[in-house]
Amino acid sequence: MRVTEQGLDAHISLAAAGDSVSATFAVCDAEGRAIWYGPFIDADADHPRGDQLAATTGAAGRAIWLAGRAREDTGVENVTLHLAVSEEGLDAITLACTASIAGLALDLVVTDDNPALDWCQAFGRLDWSSGPLTGLVDPEMPQSTPALRAITGGLDQQTEPQERLVMHEPALDPSMELRSALESLLLHDAIGMDAKMRHAVAAVVHLAVDTPHGPPEDAEEFLGRLDASWLVAAWLGNDTELSLIATLAAGEIPALSWCELMFTTTLAPWSTSPVAVHARRVFGTVQRGTLGAVRAQVG
């Protein structure tokens, strides 16, 4: 993987692929070198379970996560991830949102020239380096996105991509760590949870944390915010969030009520889950909004 920087902009070029038959994935750098590959573990939430699109999506998600780590380690705010995949039909919007959460703008390219495909068939596994990735910054900005080298051939100029999505998002905000910790409470071992509920969890966390009043001060206030009437009052004038609240509060089993129940039990003081302990600690480290936090009534 290579991170290139010029001024306040940086670029990361990766290739990702998944194989549903062998249940393997691979992530390669711009030169075709594998930096992370191996089998999905049965307990992994992104295990494809025989679905090729899910295998590619899982590999792309891991590439985005790795690029996010590189962005954090280098301390660069504005980073574009150029991600090459070979599967059409991916949910590009969801991937772009995932990248945005990691502080990245996503440039998704669908191409047949993908070195990660070969690495999906490689024996064994290679884990990404657990050390800081600060040494990956290159001060020279390339004239163009590096071509991808397949491990079975020479360096070929990348063909015109069949599909390209570029989404530029604002720099990572200070509440990102809190949102990530809270989402992990329900998603870290959520085997079998469907995509709809995963999106609902992310939406609920966003609504409760990113209000114009600022993030909640502690777990008690966060739980108190998981109320439709409180959220509507907090987000008045914001049509997108109001629409989300209406959707989450509707249905025979409202997703908002389900999330409230799950967060109440997982954030309880007696919970010793590592992610719960981390989430409770993160509340004390986030920066407050300019208006200050508004405590909701709990009870």
Short mmCIF file of C-alpha atoms in Angstrom, two decimals:
data_model
loop_
_atom_site.label_atom_id
_atom_site.label_comp_id
_atom_site.label_asym_id
_atom_site.label_seq_id
_atom_site.Cartn_x
_atom_site.Cartn_y
_atom_site.Cartn_z
CA MET A 1 0.00 0.00 0.00
CA ARG A 2 1.24 3.49 -0.77
CA VAL A 3 0.02 6.79 0.59
CA THR A 4 1.01 9.81 -1.49
CA GLU A 5 0.60 13.35 -0.25
CA GLN A 6 0.63 16.80 -1.76
CA GLY A 7 -0.31 19.72 0.45
CA LEU A 8 -3.37 18.65 2.43
CA ASP A 9 -4.44 15.96 -0.06
CA ALA A 10 -3.31 12.36 -0.01
CA HIS A 11 -4.09 9.29 -2.07
CA ILE A 12 -4.12 5.57 -1.29
CA SER A 13 -4.32 3.00 -4.11
CA LEU A 14 -5.51 -0.51 -3.24
CA ALA A 15 -7.07 -3.50 -4.96
CA ALA A 16 -9.46 -5.90 -3.24
CA ALA A 17 -11.11 -9.19 -4.19
CA GLY A 18 -13.05 -11.98 -2.57
CA ASP A 19 -13.79 -15.57 -3.55
CA SER A 20 -17.07 -17.06 -2.33
CA VAL A 21 -16.13 -20.65 -3.22
CA SER A 22 -12.94 -20.72 -1.16
CA ALA A 23 -14.24 -18.06 1.28
CA THR A 24 -11.04 -16.05 0.92
CA PHE A 25 -10.17 -12.39 0.43
CA ALA A 26 -7.15 -10.34 -0.57
CA VAL A 27 -6.04 -6.73 -0.46
CA CYS A 28 -3.11 -5.56 -2.62
CA ASP A 29 -1.17 -2.34 -2.99
CA ALA A 30 -0.75 -0.38 -6.22
CA GLU A 31 2.17 -2.59 -7.28
CA GLY A 32 0.19 -5.81 -6.91
CA ARG A 33 1.88 -6.89 -3.68
CA ALA A 34 -0.45 -8.60 -1.23
CA ILE A 35 -0.61 -6.83 2.12
CA TRP A 36 -3.52 -8.79 3.61
CA TYR A 37 -5.03 -12.07 2.43
CA GLY A 38 -6.41 -15.35 3.70
CA PRO A 39 -9.67 -17.08 4.58
CA PHE A 40 -12.70 -15.46 6.16
CA ILE A 41 -13.26 -16.88 9.65
CA ASP A 42 -16.66 -18.47 10.30
CA ALA A 43 -17.36 -16.00 13.09
CA ASP A 44 -16.61 -12.98 10.87
CA ALA A 45 -19.62 -10.73 10.36
CA ASP A 46 -18.55 -10.21 6.73
CA HIS A 47 -18.21 -13.93 5.92
CA PRO A 48 -19.74 -14.33 2.41
CA ARG A 49 -21.56 -17.64 3.11
CA GLY A 50 -21.25 -18.62 -0.55
CA ASP A 51 -22.33 -15.26 -1.98
CA GLN A 52 -19.79 -13.84 -4.46
CA LEU A 53 -21.05 -10.27 -4.15
CA ALA A 54 -20.77 -10.54 -0.38
CA ALA A 55 -17.22 -11.87 -0.70
CA THR A 56 -16.17 -8.87 -2.80
CA THR A 57 -17.98 -6.48 -0.49
CA GLY A 58 -16.24 -7.99 2.52
CA ALA A 59 -12.84 -7.63 0.86
CA ALA A 60 -13.60 -4.03 -0.13
CA GLY A 61 -14.67 -3.26 3.45
CA ARG A 62 -11.37 -4.61 4.76
CA ALA A 63 -9.43 -2.51 2.25
CA ILE A 64 -11.33 0.58 3.40
CA TRP A 65 -10.61 -0.25 7.04
CA LEU A 66 -6.90 -0.67 6.28
CA ALA A 67 -6.79 2.62 4.37
CA GLY A 68 -8.51 4.30 7.31
CA ARG A 69 -5.78 3.00 9.63
CA ALA A 70 -3.13 4.41 7.29
CA ARG A 71 -4.92 7.77 7.27
CA GLU A 72 -4.99 7.86 11.06
CA ASP A 73 -1.33 6.85 11.41
CA THR A 74 -0.11 9.44 8.92
CA GLY A 75 -2.26 12.21 10.40
CA VAL A 76 -3.44 13.41 6.98
CA GLU A 77 -6.99 14.77 6.96
CA ASN A 78 -8.00 14.69 3.28
CA VAL A 79 -7.41 11.27 1.78
CA THR A 80 -8.86 9.70 -1.37
CA LEU A 81 -8.89 5.91 -1.57
CA HIS A 82 -8.63 4.60 -5.14
CA LEU A 83 -10.05 1.10 -4.73
CA ALA A 84 -10.02 -1.39 -7.62
CA VAL A 85 -12.47 -4.30 -7.60
CA SER A 86 -13.61 -6.72 -10.30
CA GLU A 87 -17.21 -7.32 -9.30
CA GLU A 88 -19.98 -5.18 -10.73
CA GLY A 89 -23.14 -4.55 -8.74
CA LEU A 90 -21.50 -3.57 -5.45
CA ASP A 91 -23.41 -1.18 -3.23
CA ALA A 92 -21.14 1.75 -4.04
CA ILE A 93 -23.10 4.18 -1.86
CA THR A 94 -22.72 1.99 1.24
CA LEU A 95 -19.00 1.54 0.54
CA ALA A 96 -18.60 5.30 0.11
CA CYS A 97 -20.38 5.89 3.43
CA THR A 98 -18.12 3.32 5.10
CA ALA A 99 -15.11 5.13 3.66
CA SER A 100 -16.47 8.47 4.85
CA ILE A 101 -16.73 7.15 8.40
CA ALA A 102 -13.02 6.26 8.13
CA GLY A 103 -12.22 9.79 6.94
CA LEU A 104 -11.78 8.81 3.29
CA ALA A 105 -13.23 9.90 -0.05
CA LEU A 106 -13.82 6.80 -2.18
CA ASP A 107 -12.86 6.42 -5.84
CA LEU A 108 -14.25 3.00 -6.76
CA VAL A 109 -12.98 1.46 -10.00
CA VAL A 110 -14.35 -1.76 -11.53
CA THR A 111 -11.64 -3.43 -13.62
CA ASP A 112 -10.57 -6.90 -14.77
CA ASP A 113 -6.91 -6.04 -14.09
CA ASN A 114 -7.05 -6.87 -10.40
CA PRO A 115 -4.02 -8.52 -8.74
CA ALA A 116 -6.05 -9.37 -5.65
CA LEU A 117 -7.94 -12.02 -7.62
CA ASP A 118 -4.81 -14.17 -7.84
CA TRP A 119 -4.01 -13.74 -4.18
CA CYS A 120 -7.44 -15.13 -3.25
CA GLN A 121 -6.15 -18.48 -4.52
CA ALA A 122 -2.85 -18.30 -2.62
CA PHE A 123 -2.21 -20.87 0.10
CA GLY A 124 -2.14 -19.73 3.71
CA ARG A 125 -2.67 -16.23 4.97
CA LEU A 126 -0.86 -12.92 5.42
CA ASP A 127 -1.98 -10.50 8.13
CA TRP A 128 -1.54 -6.77 7.75
CA SER A 129 1.27 -5.20 9.75
CA SER A 130 0.03 -4.20 13.18
CA GLY A 131 2.59 -1.41 13.48
CA PRO A 132 2.03 2.27 12.63
CA LEU A 133 1.70 2.97 8.92
CA THR A 134 3.34 6.40 9.04
CA GLY A 135 6.22 5.23 6.86
CA LEU A 136 3.87 4.83 3.89
CA VAL A 137 3.66 8.56 3.15
CA ASP A 138 5.33 9.58 -0.12
CA PRO A 139 5.88 13.36 -0.45
CA GLU A 140 5.76 13.17 -4.25
CA MET A 141 2.30 13.26 -5.82
CA PRO A 142 2.12 10.89 -8.83
CA GLN A 143 1.00 12.31 -12.15
CA SER A 144 -1.76 9.71 -12.28
CA THR A 145 -3.12 6.86 -10.22
CA PRO A 146 -0.51 4.06 -10.30
CA ALA A 147 -1.29 1.18 -12.62
CA LEU A 148 -2.08 -2.14 -10.99
CA ARG A 149 0.38 -4.96 -11.53
CA ALA A 150 -1.05 -8.49 -11.64
CA ILE A 151 1.21 -10.98 -9.82
CA THR A 152 1.10 -13.30 -12.84
CA GLY A 153 2.18 -10.70 -15.42
CA GLY A 154 4.04 -7.47 -16.14
CA LEU A 155 3.06 -3.89 -15.56
CA ASP A 156 0.13 -2.96 -17.74
CA GLN A 157 -1.51 0.42 -18.11
CA GLN A 158 -4.88 0.33 -16.35
CA THR A 159 -7.74 0.25 -18.82
CA GLU A 160 -10.55 2.78 -18.73
CA PRO A 161 -12.68 1.87 -15.68
CA GLN A 162 -16.16 0.59 -16.31
CA GLU A 163 -17.54 2.36 -13.27
CA ARG A 164 -16.23 5.17 -11.11
CA LEU A 165 -17.70 6.77 -8.03
CA VAL A 166 -16.00 9.70 -6.35
CA MET A 167 -17.49 11.07 -3.14
CA HIS A 168 -15.71 13.84 -1.26
CA GLU A 169 -16.65 14.20 2.36
CA PRO A 170 -15.59 16.66 5.06
CA ALA A 171 -12.60 15.88 7.25
CA LEU A 172 -13.09 13.35 10.03
CA ASP A 173 -15.03 14.85 12.92
CA PRO A 174 -14.14 14.41 16.61
CA SER A 175 -17.20 12.23 17.33
CA MET A 176 -16.01 9.46 14.99
CA GLU A 177 -14.41 7.40 17.75
CA LEU A 178 -17.56 7.57 19.87
CA ARG A 179 -19.77 6.52 16.95
CA SER A 180 -17.41 3.67 16.09
CA ALA A 181 -17.36 2.40 19.68
CA LEU A 182 -21.15 2.55 19.99
CA GLU A 183 -21.74 0.78 16.66
CA SER A 184 -19.27 -1.93 17.67
CA LEU A 185 -21.36 -2.67 20.75
CA LEU A 186 -24.09 -4.17 18.55
CA LEU A 187 -22.16 -5.11 15.41
CA HIS A 188 -18.87 -6.63 16.60
CA ASP A 189 -20.32 -10.15 16.88
CA ALA A 190 -23.66 -9.69 15.13
CA ILE A 191 -23.54 -12.87 13.05
CA GLY A 192 -26.66 -13.16 10.95
CA MET A 193 -27.77 -9.55 11.39
CA ASP A 194 -29.20 -8.42 8.06
CA ALA A 195 -28.07 -5.32 6.20
CA LYS A 196 -31.25 -3.43 7.06
CA MET A 197 -30.61 -3.71 10.80
CA ARG A 198 -26.93 -2.84 10.40
CA HIS A 199 -27.92 0.37 8.64
CA ALA A 200 -30.48 1.04 11.38
CA VAL A 201 -27.82 0.75 14.09
CA ALA A 202 -25.55 3.20 12.25
CA ALA A 203 -28.44 5.61 11.72
CA VAL A 204 -29.51 5.51 15.38
CA VAL A 205 -25.96 6.17 16.55
CA HIS A 206 -25.66 9.11 14.15
CA LEU A 207 -28.97 10.61 15.29
CA ALA A 208 -28.08 10.37 18.97
CA VAL A 209 -24.43 11.49 18.74
CA ASP A 210 -24.31 14.11 15.97
CA THR A 211 -27.14 16.41 17.10
CA PRO A 212 -26.66 20.18 16.79
CA HIS A 213 -26.43 20.21 20.60
CA GLY A 214 -23.24 18.17 20.54
CA PRO A 215 -22.50 14.56 21.56
CA PRO A 216 -23.91 13.02 24.76
CA GLU A 217 -21.81 13.43 27.88
CA ASP A 218 -22.17 9.86 29.10
CA ALA A 219 -23.92 6.55 28.49
CA GLU A 220 -26.97 7.64 30.49
CA GLU A 221 -27.53 10.68 28.31
CA PHE A 222 -26.98 8.64 25.14
CA LEU A 223 -29.67 6.18 26.20
CA GLY A 224 -32.02 9.04 27.04
CA ARG A 225 -31.66 10.36 23.51
CA LEU A 226 -32.99 7.12 22.01
CA ASP A 227 -36.51 8.49 22.05
CA ALA A 228 -38.34 9.55 18.89
CA SER A 229 -39.83 12.72 20.37
CA TRP A 230 -36.48 13.88 21.76
CA LEU A 231 -34.74 13.21 18.45
CA VAL A 232 -37.42 15.05 16.46
CA ALA A 233 -37.03 18.11 18.69
CA ALA A 234 -33.24 17.96 18.39
CA TRP A 235 -33.23 17.65 14.60
CA LEU A 236 -35.94 20.17 13.69
CA GLY A 237 -35.11 21.78 10.37
CA ASN A 238 -32.97 18.84 9.19
CA ASP A 239 -35.11 16.97 6.67
CA THR A 240 -32.75 14.01 6.17
CA GLU A 241 -32.53 13.22 9.88
CA LEU A 242 -36.27 13.74 10.41
CA SER A 243 -36.96 11.27 7.62
CA LEU A 244 -34.59 8.77 9.26
CA ILE A 245 -36.36 9.14 12.60
CA ALA A 246 -39.76 8.55 10.99
CA THR A 247 -38.48 5.39 9.29
CA LEU A 248 -36.78 4.03 12.42
CA ALA A 249 -39.87 4.64 14.57
CA ALA A 250 -42.28 2.92 12.17
CA GLY A 251 -43.17 -0.72 11.67
CA GLU A 252 -44.47 -3.52 13.85
CA ILE A 253 -41.08 -3.80 15.58
CA PRO A 254 -39.52 -0.30 15.35
CA ALA A 255 -35.77 -0.38 14.84
CA LEU A 256 -35.38 2.57 17.22
CA SER A 257 -37.02 0.63 20.06
CA TRP A 258 -34.92 -2.44 19.30
CA CYS A 259 -31.72 -0.38 19.37
CA GLU A 260 -32.78 1.25 22.64
CA LEU A 261 -33.23 -2.17 24.24
CA MET A 262 -29.93 -3.50 22.93
CA PHE A 263 -27.93 -0.41 23.89
CA THR A 264 -29.54 -0.32 27.35
CA THR A 265 -28.36 -3.85 28.12
CA THR A 266 -24.93 -3.58 26.50
CA LEU A 267 -24.08 -0.20 28.10
CA ALA A 268 -25.33 -1.24 31.52
CA PRO A 269 -22.79 -0.57 34.33
CA TRP A 270 -22.53 -4.30 35.00
CA SER A 271 -21.52 -5.13 31.43
CA THR A 272 -17.87 -6.22 31.28
CA SER A 273 -17.71 -6.60 27.50
CA PRO A 274 -14.47 -4.96 26.23
CA VAL A 275 -16.38 -2.91 23.65
CA ALA A 276 -18.84 -1.74 26.32
CA VAL A 277 -16.01 -0.70 28.63
CA HIS A 278 -14.34 1.14 25.75
CA ALA A 279 -17.57 2.90 24.77
CA ARG A 280 -18.15 4.12 28.33
CA ARG A 281 -14.61 5.50 28.44
CA VAL A 282 -14.87 7.23 25.06
CA PHE A 283 -17.74 9.42 26.28
CA GLY A 284 -15.27 11.32 28.46
CA THR A 285 -12.82 12.02 25.64
CA VAL A 286 -14.99 13.47 22.85
CA GLN A 287 -15.04 17.20 22.18
CA ARG A 288 -18.27 19.00 23.02
CA GLY A 289 -20.33 20.93 20.52
CA THR A 290 -20.44 24.72 20.65
CA LEU A 291 -23.95 24.67 22.11
CA GLY A 292 -23.09 22.15 24.80
CA ALA A 293 -24.76 18.83 25.45
CA VAL A 294 -28.45 18.75 26.27
CA ARG A 295 -29.25 16.00 28.74
CA ALA A 296 -32.34 13.96 27.97
CA GLN A 297 -34.60 12.76 30.73
CA VAL A 298 -34.10 9.08 31.42
CA GLY A 299 -36.66 7.07 33.19
#
